Every structure is written in structure tokens, then in C-alpha cells.
Amino acid sequence: MSSVLAEQAVRQELPRKALVVSGALMAIGLVAFGVGLWTDAATTWRSFHVNYLYFGGLAQAGVVLASIFVIIGATWPGPVRHIAAGLSAWVPVTLVLAAIGFFGRRHIYPWIDEPVPWKAAWLNEGRLFATDLGILAVLALLSYAFLKASARPALHGAAENATGFTRRMIERWTADWRGEEEERAASAARLRVLAPIICLTFAFGYSMIAFDQVMSLSPVWFSNLFGAFYAWGAFLTCVSVTALLAAAHRRYPGLEGEITKDRLHDLGKMVFAFSVFWMYLFFSQYLVIWYGNLPEETQFFQVRLGTEFLQSTWYWEGWWDRLGEPHVKVTLLAWLCVWVIPFWLLLGQKPKRTWWFLAGVAVISALGFWLERNVLVWPSWEPEDTFAFLGWIQIGVALGFLGAFSLTYLVFTRVFPALAVPRRG
């Protein structure tokens, strides 16, 4: 297990180009959000909501992936575990954004102004925000504990080259140092306790987030499997982004020769296999609803997949015309990006071992899941507008989230620093 190997955290300067691009994207997002609140508050808050869900799930799944490596005692990931764990630096931001989302609640949750009487005990503001903020707070605390335990052995001495807040954080994380060997053993033991707790909390917690933040937008519809489907989507997004970041870090100082073809191959196998499992969850959910053919269940699929995929319209005549119904083509595009393309392009061994090819597929998968999150929520608000998720406000807010997320990752892994590299010599 990589946590017991000798590692060191080396502070790096922020890459200038990445810093400029991330800052520019953040500025675009802030302008789009501010002007959007003034001109079209509903669209702005809805764009905020979908991106908060996408990046929040991606970040939380980062520490879950690292936890899985710990649980199974995987030795192959090496520094890949730290690359994945670094994504969770955004987790506390998710908690803050969830609290901010309270102010846009009337534009996000239709049941606030149009209550569903028989679900009033469940679909009410107090219960929803207390539950979801509580879940996100617990996950943030667990993620913090995991990151601290994981990074502590490698951070000893790093405070000497740091200043200000970074120096104080490193000193706090390495207080009462007991010696390198003892610290590495203690870190490994602590991670083995935290890892299963994090995975279970994520599974149950993000299932609840799915029910409250996505399913409730179509308050009459329900599916017991939706929570698992949503949480797995966040996890697969993280695996794809981790594969992309691993390829991008192959020449990172201290990681030369560490992002090997074998490690890329293993990451490629994960993207391939987990995309198949995502499709399995989707089809399992769809098949039961299609077979039952109950209006309160089929409505969610009808507005996204169209009448072509309903039991009562399962015939070839006019199928192309029905594919032109609202949201259908965007839904199928997301399906292509998330499952079809990764499945066929990563079938062979060589594509998984070729860094630029794997990175390209990972980008397609991550983009596909952004489309999928939009498809899950926007049709509930705008059932007749296929491209309601596209517009200068929507794209601006999404770019702002991307810039802020990227900058958070860069600062945490470079400046803090939490991206441990093998100690050489």
C-alpha cells in the first residue's frame, strides 16, 4: 500500500498558464452569475444547481476512490491515489455552495410553490436542507480527516519552505511528530479505519442527495435505484478525471517514471469496466420502469428519452421522428459519451496504455457526465426546451465552476502541498 512507502511533499510553483486560464474562467463565471441574477434569476440558479451537483460529486468521489485503494490494499496505484484524493479539496466548497443554494430554492425546487400534499412530510425546506447540509458536513469532516492522515507522513519538514496560511496548516497537520516510521504506520492504520466509513457514508449520503436534489425536481416520479445510479455516475466521473490527471502528471517533478503504461492500463480498465456497470444500473432501472409502464414512473423517461423508449410505442414506424422529440438527442449524446465511446475505444490493451488516447476518452467521459447531470435536472424545469441548459449564463456559470475547481486542485496539490511523490535516494 502506497501510504507505507517513503514519500515527500514538495511545494511547487503554480503553473502560470493554468493559473491564468483558471482565473479567467472564474472571472467569467462570476460575471455570468452576477449579471444572470439581475437579468434571469431562474436560469442562473438552475445553472448553479447543476454545476454544484456535478463538481460536488466529482470531488467527493475523489476521496472515495482513494479509500477504495486503501480498503483493498492496492499497491499498483502508487501516486495515483494522491492524485485522486486531491480532487476532494473541493469538498468543503461543496458544503458552502449547498448553503448558498438555499437563496435560490424557489427557482430550483418546484414543490416549494406547488406542494405535493402526500409528500409534504418529506418535501419541505426544513427537512431537505437540514438533511443534505448534514450529510455534506459529515462527508467534509471525514474527507478532511482522510486527507490529513494520508498527507501527514509526507508533509514533515515542508513548512520550512512555506509561509502564511500554508505554513500554519502544515504545522497543524504535522504537530506532535513521532518519527517517520511510526507516522507512516499510524497513517496506514488510521486510513484503514476511515476508508470504509467514507465509502459507506458516500453511498448512503449521495443516494439521499440524489433523491433530494434531482428526483424531487420531478416530485411525483420515484425510483429506488436512482440513488445508486446517481452516486455511481459521480464515482465514474472521478475515475475518468483521475485517468486524465494521471496522464497530465506523467512529467510532474518527482513523478517521472511513476505514471507508467501499466498504471495507465489499470486506470483504463477501470474506466472501461465501470462504464459498463453504469450502463447496467441504467438499464436495470429503465427495464423495470418500462415493463411496469406506470404513468407516475414512465414520465421521467418520457421527457428525456421520448416516446420511442416507452412500452406502448415500441415499434419501428416513425422512430426517427420520435428521436426529434425534446431532450432525446442530448440524452443519447450523453449516453454515447459515458458508455458507448469508452466501451468501444478502450476494448483493446494498447488504447489503455497510450496516455494521449486514454486522456481523450477520459475527457469525453467527463464531458458526457456533465451532459448527463444536465439531462437529469433541466427537463424537470423546461420539458419542452431541449437546449435550456445552453446559453451565455449557463455556459458562463459552468466555466466559472471549472475554473474555481481547477484552481482549488492546483493550490491544494502544488502550494499546500498534498501531492506526495516517492522519496528518492
PDB file of N, CA and C in Angstrom, residues 191-247:
ATOM      1  N   LEU A 191      -6.014   5.297   8.105  1.00  0.00           N
ATOM      2  CA  LEU A 191      -6.703   5.248   6.818  1.00  0.00           C
ATOM      3  C   LEU A 191      -7.555   3.988   6.687  1.00  0.00           C
ATOM      4  N   ARG A 192      -7.068   2.891   7.248  1.00  0.00           N
ATOM      5  CA  ARG A 192      -7.844   1.638   7.171  1.00  0.00           C
ATOM      6  C   ARG A 192      -9.150   1.739   7.958  1.00  0.00           C
ATOM      7  N   VAL A 193      -9.192   2.583   8.965  1.00  0.00           N
ATOM      8  CA  VAL A 193     -10.423   2.800   9.725  1.00  0.00           C
ATOM      9  C   VAL A 193     -11.342   3.765   8.983  1.00  0.00           C
ATOM     10  N   LEU A 194     -10.777   4.849   8.454  1.00  0.00           N
ATOM     11  CA  LEU A 194     -11.579   5.884   7.808  1.00  0.00           C
ATOM     12  C   LEU A 194     -12.151   5.436   6.469  1.00  0.00           C
ATOM     13  N   ALA A 195     -11.392   4.663   5.719  1.00  0.00           N
ATOM     14  CA  ALA A 195     -11.773   4.341   4.340  1.00  0.00           C
ATOM     15  C   ALA A 195     -13.151   3.686   4.225  1.00  0.00           C
ATOM     16  N   PRO A 196     -13.442   2.613   4.953  1.00  0.00           N
ATOM     17  CA  PRO A 196     -14.782   2.008   4.814  1.00  0.00           C
ATOM     18  C   PRO A 196     -15.902   2.915   5.304  1.00  0.00           C
ATOM     19  N   ILE A 197     -15.622   3.726   6.323  1.00  0.00           N
ATOM     20  CA  ILE A 197     -16.645   4.657   6.814  1.00  0.00           C
ATOM     21  C   ILE A 197     -16.982   5.669   5.727  1.00  0.00           C
ATOM     22  N   ILE A 198     -15.960   6.177   5.041  1.00  0.00           N
ATOM     23  CA  ILE A 198     -16.172   7.150   3.967  1.00  0.00           C
ATOM     24  C   ILE A 198     -16.975   6.544   2.834  1.00  0.00           C
ATOM     25  N   CYS A 199     -16.636   5.326   2.441  1.00  0.00           N
ATOM     26  CA  CYS A 199     -17.343   4.687   1.325  1.00  0.00           C
ATOM     27  C   CYS A 199     -18.814   4.454   1.646  1.00  0.00           C
ATOM     28  N   LEU A 200     -19.089   3.980   2.846  1.00  0.00           N
ATOM     29  CA  LEU A 200     -20.478   3.734   3.235  1.00  0.00           C
ATOM     30  C   LEU A 200     -21.258   5.047   3.363  1.00  0.00           C
ATOM     31  N   THR A 201     -20.626   6.058   3.935  1.00  0.00           N
ATOM     32  CA  THR A 201     -21.290   7.352   4.078  1.00  0.00           C
ATOM     33  C   THR A 201     -21.573   7.961   2.714  1.00  0.00           C
ATOM     34  N   PHE A 202     -20.637   7.814   1.793  1.00  0.00           N
ATOM     35  CA  PHE A 202     -20.844   8.315   0.434  1.00  0.00           C
ATOM     36  C   PHE A 202     -22.015   7.596  -0.229  1.00  0.00           C
ATOM     37  N   ALA A 203     -22.054   6.283  -0.121  1.00  0.00           N
ATOM     38  CA  ALA A 203     -23.116   5.507  -0.769  1.00  0.00           C
ATOM     39  C   ALA A 203     -24.489   5.910  -0.259  1.00  0.00           C
ATOM     40  N   PHE A 204     -24.636   5.976   1.043  1.00  0.00           N
ATOM     41  CA  PHE A 204     -25.937   6.344   1.609  1.00  0.00           C
ATOM     42  C   PHE A 204     -26.203   7.842   1.455  1.00  0.00           C
ATOM     43  N   GLY A 205     -25.191   8.649   1.712  1.00  0.00           N
ATOM     44  CA  GLY A 205     -25.369  10.091   1.680  1.00  0.00           C
ATOM     45  C   GLY A 205     -25.682  10.612   0.295  1.00  0.00           C
ATOM     46  N   TYR A 206     -24.945  10.153  -0.715  1.00  0.00           N
ATOM     47  CA  TYR A 206     -25.194  10.661  -2.054  1.00  0.00           C
ATOM     48  C   TYR A 206     -26.443  10.050  -2.679  1.00  0.00           C
ATOM     49  N   SER A 207     -26.894   8.934  -2.181  1.00  0.00           N
ATOM     50  CA  SER A 207     -28.214   8.447  -2.590  1.00  0.00           C
ATOM     51  C   SER A 207     -29.289   9.409  -2.108  1.00  0.00           C
ATOM     52  N   MET A 208     -29.133   9.891  -0.873  1.00  0.00           N
ATOM     53  CA  MET A 208     -30.083  10.869  -0.345  1.00  0.00           C
ATOM     54  C   MET A 208     -29.994  12.182  -1.115  1.00  0.00           C
ATOM     55  N   ILE A 209     -28.771  12.604  -1.444  1.00  0.00           N
ATOM     56  CA  ILE A 209     -28.596  13.817  -2.243  1.00  0.00           C
ATOM     57  C   ILE A 209     -29.319  13.662  -3.578  1.00  0.00           C
ATOM     58  N   ALA A 210     -29.214  12.484  -4.186  1.00  0.00           N
ATOM     59  CA  ALA A 210     -29.884  12.231  -5.468  1.00  0.00           C
ATOM     60  C   ALA A 210     -31.395  12.361  -5.333  1.00  0.00           C
ATOM     61  N   PHE A 211     -31.940  11.795  -4.276  1.00  0.00           N
ATOM     62  CA  PHE A 211     -33.385  11.866  -4.071  1.00  0.00           C
ATOM     63  C   PHE A 211     -33.842  13.317  -3.866  1.00  0.00           C
ATOM     64  N   ASP A 212     -33.080  14.062  -3.070  1.00  0.00           N
ATOM     65  CA  ASP A 212     -33.497  15.420  -2.702  1.00  0.00           C
ATOM     66  C   ASP A 212     -33.206  16.449  -3.780  1.00  0.00           C
ATOM     67  N   GLN A 213     -32.027  16.349  -4.394  1.00  0.00           N
ATOM     68  CA  GLN A 213     -31.578  17.405  -5.297  1.00  0.00           C
ATOM     69  C   GLN A 213     -31.911  17.154  -6.762  1.00  0.00           C
ATOM     70  N   VAL A 214     -32.259  15.928  -7.107  1.00  0.00           N
ATOM     71  CA  VAL A 214     -32.563  15.610  -8.507  1.00  0.00           C
ATOM     72  C   VAL A 214     -33.963  15.027  -8.643  1.00  0.00           C
ATOM     73  N   MET A 215     -34.236  13.955  -7.934  1.00  0.00           N
ATOM     74  CA  MET A 215     -35.536  13.303  -8.067  1.00  0.00           C
ATOM     75  C   MET A 215     -36.674  14.219  -7.651  1.00  0.00           C
ATOM     76  N   SER A 216     -36.452  15.041  -6.618  1.00  0.00           N
ATOM     77  CA  SER A 216     -37.531  15.894  -6.132  1.00  0.00           C
ATOM     78  C   SER A 216     -37.908  16.988  -7.118  1.00  0.00           C
ATOM     79  N   LEU A 217     -37.070  17.221  -8.133  1.00  0.00           N
ATOM     80  CA  LEU A 217     -37.400  18.229  -9.143  1.00  0.00           C
ATOM     81  C   LEU A 217     -38.552  17.754 -10.021  1.00  0.00           C
ATOM     82  N   SER A 218     -38.765  16.425 -10.054  1.00  0.00           N
ATOM     83  CA  SER A 218     -39.970  15.833 -10.649  1.00  0.00           C
ATOM     84  C   SER A 218     -40.688  15.137  -9.504  1.00  0.00           C
ATOM     85  N   PRO A 219     -41.393  15.875  -8.657  1.00  0.00           N
ATOM     86  CA  PRO A 219     -41.802  15.385  -7.345  1.00  0.00           C
ATOM     87  C   PRO A 219     -42.740  14.189  -7.334  1.00  0.00           C
ATOM     88  N   VAL A 220     -43.386  13.877  -8.443  1.00  0.00           N
ATOM     89  CA  VAL A 220     -44.277  12.721  -8.467  1.00  0.00           C
ATOM     90  C   VAL A 220     -43.508  11.449  -8.812  1.00  0.00           C
ATOM     91  N   TRP A 221     -42.399  11.601  -9.554  1.00  0.00           N
ATOM     92  CA  TRP A 221     -41.633  10.428 -10.011  1.00  0.00           C
ATOM     93  C   TRP A 221     -40.783   9.851  -8.885  1.00  0.00           C
ATOM     94  N   PHE A 222     -40.552   8.542  -8.922  1.00  0.00           N
ATOM     95  CA  PHE A 222     -39.672   7.921  -7.941  1.00  0.00           C
ATOM     96  C   PHE A 222     -39.058   6.652  -8.522  1.00  0.00           C
ATOM     97  N   SER A 223     -37.859   6.345  -8.054  1.00  0.00           N
ATOM     98  CA  SER A 223     -37.164   5.117  -8.416  1.00  0.00           C
ATOM     99  C   SER A 223     -36.184   4.795  -7.306  1.00  0.00           C
ATOM    100  N   ASN A 224     -36.305   3.625  -6.712  1.00  0.00           N
ATOM    101  CA  ASN A 224     -35.439   3.241  -5.602  1.00  0.00           C
ATOM    102  C   ASN A 224     -33.983   3.104  -6.020  1.00  0.00           C
ATOM    103  N   LEU A 225     -33.742   2.748  -7.291  1.00  0.00           N
ATOM    104  CA  LEU A 225     -32.391   2.527  -7.772  1.00  0.00           C
ATOM    105  C   LEU A 225     -31.689   3.824  -8.174  1.00  0.00           C
ATOM    106  N   PHE A 226     -32.426   4.909  -8.218  1.00  0.00           N
ATOM    107  CA  PHE A 226     -31.861   6.152  -8.730  1.00  0.00           C
ATOM    108  C   PHE A 226     -30.686   6.646  -7.887  1.00  0.00           C
ATOM    109  N   GLY A 227     -30.750   6.467  -6.578  1.00  0.00           N
ATOM    110  CA  GLY A 227     -29.665   6.916  -5.708  1.00  0.00           C
ATOM    111  C   GLY A 227     -28.347   6.249  -6.048  1.00  0.00           C
ATOM    112  N   ALA A 228     -28.381   4.919  -6.236  1.00  0.00           N
ATOM    113  CA  ALA A 228     -27.163   4.188  -6.602  1.00  0.00           C
ATOM    114  C   ALA A 228     -26.666   4.613  -7.978  1.00  0.00           C
ATOM    115  N   PHE A 229     -27.596   4.792  -8.913  1.00  0.00           N
ATOM    116  CA  PHE A 229     -27.235   5.214 -10.270  1.00  0.00           C
ATOM    117  C   PHE A 229     -26.556   6.578 -10.246  1.00  0.00           C
ATOM    118  N   TYR A 230     -27.089   7.503  -9.482  1.00  0.00           N
ATOM    119  CA  TYR A 230     -26.531   8.855  -9.401  1.00  0.00           C
ATOM    120  C   TYR A 230     -25.154   8.841  -8.738  1.00  0.00           C
ATOM    121  N   ALA A 231     -25.033   8.138  -7.612  1.00  0.00           N
ATOM    122  CA  ALA A 231     -23.758   8.089  -6.896  1.00  0.00           C
ATOM    123  C   ALA A 231     -22.681   7.422  -7.746  1.00  0.00           C
ATOM    124  N   TRP A 232     -23.067   6.373  -8.484  1.00  0.00           N
ATOM    125  CA  TRP A 232     -22.079   5.699  -9.327  1.00  0.00           C
ATOM    126  C   TRP A 232     -21.639   6.605 -10.469  1.00  0.00           C
ATOM    127  N   GLY A 233     -22.532   7.424 -10.969  1.00  0.00           N
ATOM    128  CA  GLY A 233     -22.156   8.375 -12.002  1.00  0.00           C
ATOM    129  C   GLY A 233     -21.089   9.336 -11.506  1.00  0.00           C
ATOM    130  N   ALA A 234     -21.235   9.817 -10.278  1.00  0.00           N
ATOM    131  CA  ALA A 234     -20.227  10.695  -9.695  1.00  0.00           C
ATOM    132  C   ALA A 234     -18.902   9.967  -9.541  1.00  0.00           C
ATOM    133  N   PHE A 235     -18.953   8.701  -9.136  1.00  0.00           N
ATOM    134  CA  PHE A 235     -17.733   7.925  -8.957  1.00  0.00           C
ATOM    135  C   PHE A 235     -17.027   7.687 -10.285  1.00  0.00           C
ATOM    136  N   LEU A 236     -17.775   7.323 -11.322  1.00  0.00           N
ATOM    137  CA  LEU A 236     -17.164   7.088 -12.627  1.00  0.00           C
ATOM    138  C   LEU A 236     -16.594   8.382 -13.200  1.00  0.00           C
ATOM    139  N   THR A 237     -17.247   9.511 -12.957  1.00  0.00           N
ATOM    140  CA  THR A 237     -16.684  10.797 -13.370  1.00  0.00           C
ATOM    141  C   THR A 237     -15.317  11.002 -12.742  1.00  0.00           C
ATOM    142  N   CYS A 238     -15.212  10.685 -11.459  1.00  0.00           N
ATOM    143  CA  CYS A 238     -13.939  10.816 -10.754  1.00  0.00           C
ATOM    144  C   CYS A 238     -12.877   9.900 -11.349  1.00  0.00           C
ATOM    145  N   VAL A 239     -13.230   8.666 -11.671  1.00  0.00           N
ATOM    146  CA  VAL A 239     -12.263   7.736 -12.263  1.00  0.00           C
ATOM    147  C   VAL A 239     -11.750   8.288 -13.594  1.00  0.00           C
ATOM    148  N   SER A 240     -12.650   8.833 -14.404  1.00  0.00           N
ATOM    149  CA  SER A 240     -12.248   9.394 -15.695  1.00  0.00           C
ATOM    150  C   SER A 240     -11.331  10.597 -15.508  1.00  0.00           C
ATOM    151  N   VAL A 241     -11.684  11.494 -14.588  1.00  0.00           N
ATOM    152  CA  VAL A 241     -10.861  12.675 -14.344  1.00  0.00           C
ATOM    153  C   VAL A 241      -9.509  12.277 -13.741  1.00  0.00           C
ATOM    154  N   THR A 242      -9.500  11.266 -12.898  1.00  0.00           N
ATOM    155  CA  THR A 242      -8.241  10.774 -12.340  1.00  0.00           C
ATOM    156  C   THR A 242      -7.338  10.227 -13.437  1.00  0.00           C
ATOM    157  N   ALA A 243      -7.914   9.492 -14.382  1.00  0.00           N
ATOM    158  CA  ALA A 243      -7.132   8.991 -15.513  1.00  0.00           C
ATOM    159  C   ALA A 243      -6.557  10.153 -16.317  1.00  0.00           C
ATOM    160  N   LEU A 244      -7.360  11.188 -16.534  1.00  0.00           N
ATOM    161  CA  LEU A 244      -6.893  12.368 -17.264  1.00  0.00           C
ATOM    162  C   LEU A 244      -5.757  13.057 -16.511  1.00  0.00           C
ATOM    163  N   LEU A 245      -5.920  13.248 -15.193  1.00  0.00           N
ATOM    164  CA  LEU A 245      -4.894  13.918 -14.397  1.00  0.00           C
ATOM    165  C   LEU A 245      -3.625  13.075 -14.285  1.00  0.00           C
ATOM    166  N   ALA A 246      -3.778  11.764 -14.214  1.00  0.00           N
ATOM    167  CA  ALA A 246      -2.604  10.895 -14.163  1.00  0.00           C
ATOM    168  C   ALA A 246      -1.775  11.053 -15.436  1.00  0.00           C
ATOM    169  N   ALA A 247      -2.455  11.082 -16.576  1.00  0.00           N
ATOM    170  CA  ALA A 247      -1.746  11.282 -17.839  1.00  0.00           C
ATOM    171  C   ALA A 247      -1.079  12.652 -17.870  1.00  0.00           C
TER     172      ALA A 247
END
